[in-house]
């Protein structure tokens, strides 16, 4: 059995599958914590009352990332598909991006994939291949890609009593697909959360993972612009949000092939979220 497994620059309102996925986070709540565990939190009375939140944020000078002294950067990719997109996939719309995964392998870039359960059901072979490759780790992006707050960039909202079940349903989809490299992290759809959502998910023993660099790849058509944005905003210890969805982020692969060599030339080393947390 696998281990069970945002304060951001605002974007324009997105649409379709990536609605709000790389947009600004819910600013009604400060992060519960700046770091999080790599394994599930303990059961019983020692477990915190709310879900901790891992957030990379710039220091007041804007030159470094808090607590980070070395040039590491984590590229993360949201494998998005909502519970409502089965018909679109049946008509040929591609919510996967095997070319991107192939490029990450060829460039040897350790990465964290935040996968929805519905994506794992639609692409079980790819989910299993990603989850069996030590280059990658797979984290939870909910099952449905519905919102965990009442107002999140137009996403349908989950009821509080359904939140934990939605997350566990995603883990179940991972198990059925044979995903092995599963880590106990959650990325909220749209990056939106509040105290109620953090309390509702506390029993799951997860750490919510946000980001400090928005790549702008969602619905972008200019790979150079995406790459320039990332290269301009990355600092030591940055956590970048990108997407693994061809139909809604068609230039991500091309952008990554520009970003990776440029950052390596600057002395950056790519790490998974689990390693970034340790720093």
XYZ file of C-alpha atoms in Angstrom:
279
model
C 0.000 0.000 0.000
C 1.435 3.442 -0.898
C 2.117 6.019 1.762
C -0.777 8.421 1.806
C -0.181 10.314 0.573
C -0.605 29.961 -1.808
C -0.192 34.696 -1.237
C 0.252 34.848 -4.910
C 0.344 37.097 -7.921
C -3.302 37.410 -9.104
C -4.134 36.067 -12.545
C -7.058 36.836 -14.798
C -10.067 34.661 -14.195
C -9.421 31.363 -15.972
C -11.953 28.925 -17.385
C -12.663 25.264 -18.110
C -10.627 22.667 -16.249
C -7.986 25.052 -14.874
C -10.412 27.582 -13.408
C -8.476 29.275 -10.672
C -5.909 26.509 -10.547
C -2.970 28.876 -10.872
C -4.771 31.952 -9.674
C -4.226 33.777 -6.417
C -4.947 31.910 -3.242
C -7.651 32.578 -0.734
C -6.329 35.595 1.151
C -8.844 35.365 3.973
C -6.562 33.122 5.953
C -2.889 33.249 6.815
C -0.951 29.995 6.433
C -1.263 27.632 9.344
C 2.422 26.737 9.112
C 5.429 27.385 6.884
C 6.640 23.809 6.768
C 5.047 20.394 6.840
C 5.870 16.748 7.416
C 6.897 14.298 4.753
C 4.903 11.512 6.402
C 1.344 11.524 7.679
C 0.779 13.316 10.915
C 0.227 11.135 13.992
C -3.223 9.845 14.797
C -4.993 10.581 18.043
C -4.768 13.597 20.347
C -1.326 14.648 19.059
C -2.716 15.427 15.618
C -3.151 19.200 15.041
C -6.659 20.630 14.901
C -6.080 22.111 11.441
C -4.202 21.049 8.335
C -0.729 22.652 8.176
C 0.126 24.722 5.106
C 3.550 24.755 3.448
C 4.158 28.130 1.802
C 7.259 29.457 0.131
C 7.283 33.237 0.428
C 9.770 36.000 -0.398
C 11.528 37.792 2.422
C 11.021 41.597 2.692
C 13.957 42.252 0.341
C 12.472 39.999 -2.331
C 15.895 38.465 -2.885
C 15.694 35.130 -1.072
C 13.172 32.634 0.191
C 12.753 32.322 3.925
C 14.888 29.592 5.459
C 16.668 28.742 2.214
C 20.385 29.233 1.631
C 20.939 27.154 -1.492
C 19.725 27.462 -5.058
C 16.974 24.863 -5.154
C 13.660 25.141 -6.985
C 10.662 22.820 -7.128
C 8.677 22.557 -10.344
C 5.173 21.265 -9.624
C 2.558 20.264 -12.170
C -1.201 20.027 -11.669
C -2.733 17.097 -13.531
C -6.239 18.535 -13.684
C -9.468 16.912 -14.666
C -12.772 17.601 -12.985
C -15.440 15.083 -12.163
C -17.547 16.616 -14.963
C -15.083 16.272 -17.844
C -15.601 12.664 -18.859
C -17.694 13.554 -21.900
C -15.093 16.006 -23.132
C -12.362 13.407 -22.761
C -14.544 10.915 -24.650
C -14.742 13.410 -27.523
C -10.957 13.539 -27.709
C -9.980 16.446 -25.461
C -6.585 15.737 -23.895
C -6.271 16.386 -20.189
C -2.898 14.615 -20.103
C 0.490 15.725 -21.432
C 2.789 12.740 -22.073
C 5.191 14.929 -24.065
C 5.819 17.049 -20.978
C 6.451 13.993 -18.817
C 8.875 12.687 -21.444
C 10.751 16.009 -21.417
C 11.031 15.983 -17.625
C 12.497 12.490 -17.847
C 14.915 13.396 -20.618
C 16.054 16.513 -18.731
C 16.159 14.535 -15.459
C 14.032 17.026 -13.533
C 12.657 15.710 -10.221
C 9.083 16.969 -9.991
C 5.935 16.756 -7.902
C 2.703 16.013 -9.754
C -0.501 17.154 -8.036
C -3.038 14.773 -9.528
C -6.815 14.700 -9.293
C -8.430 11.337 -8.710
C -10.523 11.808 -11.825
C -7.319 12.263 -13.879
C -5.928 9.010 -12.486
C -9.137 7.228 -13.482
C -9.046 8.631 -17.012
C -5.342 7.909 -17.526
C -4.528 4.967 -15.255
C -1.563 3.758 -17.291
C 0.072 7.185 -17.260
C -0.730 7.636 -13.582
C 0.917 4.303 -12.806
C 3.969 5.104 -14.938
C 4.428 8.506 -13.292
C 3.833 7.028 -9.859
C 6.349 4.254 -10.425
C 9.158 6.545 -11.558
C 11.470 7.665 -8.703
C 11.993 10.934 -10.579
C 8.462 11.928 -9.599
C 6.215 12.010 -6.567
C 2.417 12.183 -6.745
C 0.353 14.369 -4.425
C -3.396 14.850 -3.981
C -5.240 17.573 -5.910
C -8.679 16.331 -4.738
C -10.833 13.892 -6.644
C -13.331 16.291 -8.208
C -11.332 19.542 -8.583
C -14.223 21.294 -6.882
C -13.554 24.158 -4.493
C -12.990 23.852 -0.754
C -14.389 27.365 -0.186
C -17.670 29.015 -1.145
C -16.069 31.448 -3.608
C -13.116 30.220 -5.653
C -12.869 31.532 -9.211
C -16.201 30.031 -10.211
C -15.439 26.428 -9.232
C -18.347 24.396 -7.828
C -18.015 24.209 -4.049
C -17.860 21.069 -1.947
C -19.883 20.849 1.219
C -17.764 20.811 4.352
C -18.980 17.316 5.202
C -17.836 16.053 1.761
C -14.291 17.464 1.759
C -12.464 14.663 3.518
C -14.285 12.028 1.450
C -13.334 13.792 -1.783
C -9.647 13.734 -0.822
C -9.780 10.082 0.248
C -11.582 9.214 -2.994
C -8.565 10.585 -4.882
C -6.229 8.360 -2.853
C -8.462 5.429 -3.728
C -8.162 6.261 -7.432
C -4.368 6.345 -7.046
C -4.366 2.902 -5.434
C -6.564 1.401 -8.142
C -4.287 2.845 -10.851
C -1.212 1.410 -9.136
C 0.396 4.757 -8.254
C 3.266 4.065 -5.853
C 5.248 7.280 -5.206
C 2.425 8.964 -3.290
C 3.245 11.671 -0.737
C 0.916 13.087 1.971
C 0.437 16.501 0.407
C -2.663 18.285 -0.865
C -3.005 21.185 -3.292
C -6.381 22.878 -2.938
C -8.138 23.429 -6.302
C -7.707 27.088 -7.161
C -5.413 27.392 -4.153
C -8.460 28.399 -2.101
C -8.859 27.385 1.518
C -10.169 28.771 4.790
C -10.115 27.688 8.420
C -13.172 25.543 7.942
C -11.494 23.553 5.150
C -8.271 23.161 7.152
C -10.227 21.836 10.128
C -12.311 19.494 7.966
C -9.198 17.873 6.498
C -7.104 17.706 9.685
C -7.961 14.021 10.349
C -6.447 13.079 6.970
C -2.957 13.946 8.267
C -1.937 15.883 5.154
C 0.056 19.047 4.507
C -1.415 21.595 2.097
C 1.177 22.854 -0.410
C 1.000 26.329 -1.923
C 3.441 28.176 -4.208
C 5.252 31.470 -4.685
C 5.762 31.479 -8.482
C 2.790 31.354 -10.867
C 4.070 30.287 -14.275
C 1.077 31.647 -16.186
C 1.000 28.547 -18.393
C -2.758 28.086 -18.063
C -4.244 28.816 -21.503
C -1.011 30.489 -22.574
C -0.027 30.388 -26.244
C 3.465 31.910 -25.917
C 6.021 29.558 -24.388
C 8.646 32.308 -24.317
C 6.387 34.490 -22.156
C 5.787 31.626 -19.711
C 9.496 30.887 -19.491
C 10.377 34.561 -19.015
C 7.876 34.890 -16.198
C 9.270 31.913 -14.338
C 12.887 32.928 -14.904
C 12.106 36.442 -13.655
C 10.307 35.359 -10.489
C 12.268 32.306 -9.319
C 14.441 32.772 -6.233
C 16.350 30.194 -4.160
C 13.766 27.869 -2.630
C 10.938 28.808 -4.993
C 7.980 26.516 -5.626
C 6.571 26.935 -9.142
C 3.045 25.961 -10.173
C 2.550 24.682 -13.719
C 0.146 22.260 -15.394
C 0.166 18.841 -17.014
C -2.924 19.281 -19.199
C -2.463 19.598 -22.960
C -5.830 21.138 -23.830
C -5.647 23.890 -21.211
C -1.882 24.424 -20.996
C -0.562 23.655 -24.489
C 2.849 25.363 -24.289
C 4.039 24.027 -20.932
C 6.370 21.428 -22.409
C 8.066 23.996 -24.655
C 8.364 26.437 -21.753
C 9.915 23.800 -19.482
C 12.518 23.004 -22.129
C 13.555 26.681 -21.965
C 13.294 27.093 -18.194
C 15.316 24.067 -17.102
C 18.608 24.759 -18.902
C 18.399 28.473 -18.082
C 18.003 27.841 -14.359
C 20.724 25.209 -14.349
C 23.029 27.722 -16.002
C 22.300 30.024 -13.051
C 23.305 27.274 -10.647
C 19.860 26.013 -9.628
C 19.154 22.426 -8.672
C 15.677 20.952 -9.179
C 14.047 19.122 -6.264
C 10.725 17.585 -5.356
C 8.493 19.276 -2.799
C 9.463 16.676 -0.199
C 13.111 17.738 -0.464
C 12.257 21.435 -0.530
C 10.423 21.008 2.771
C 13.532 19.582 4.378
C 15.482 22.739 3.544
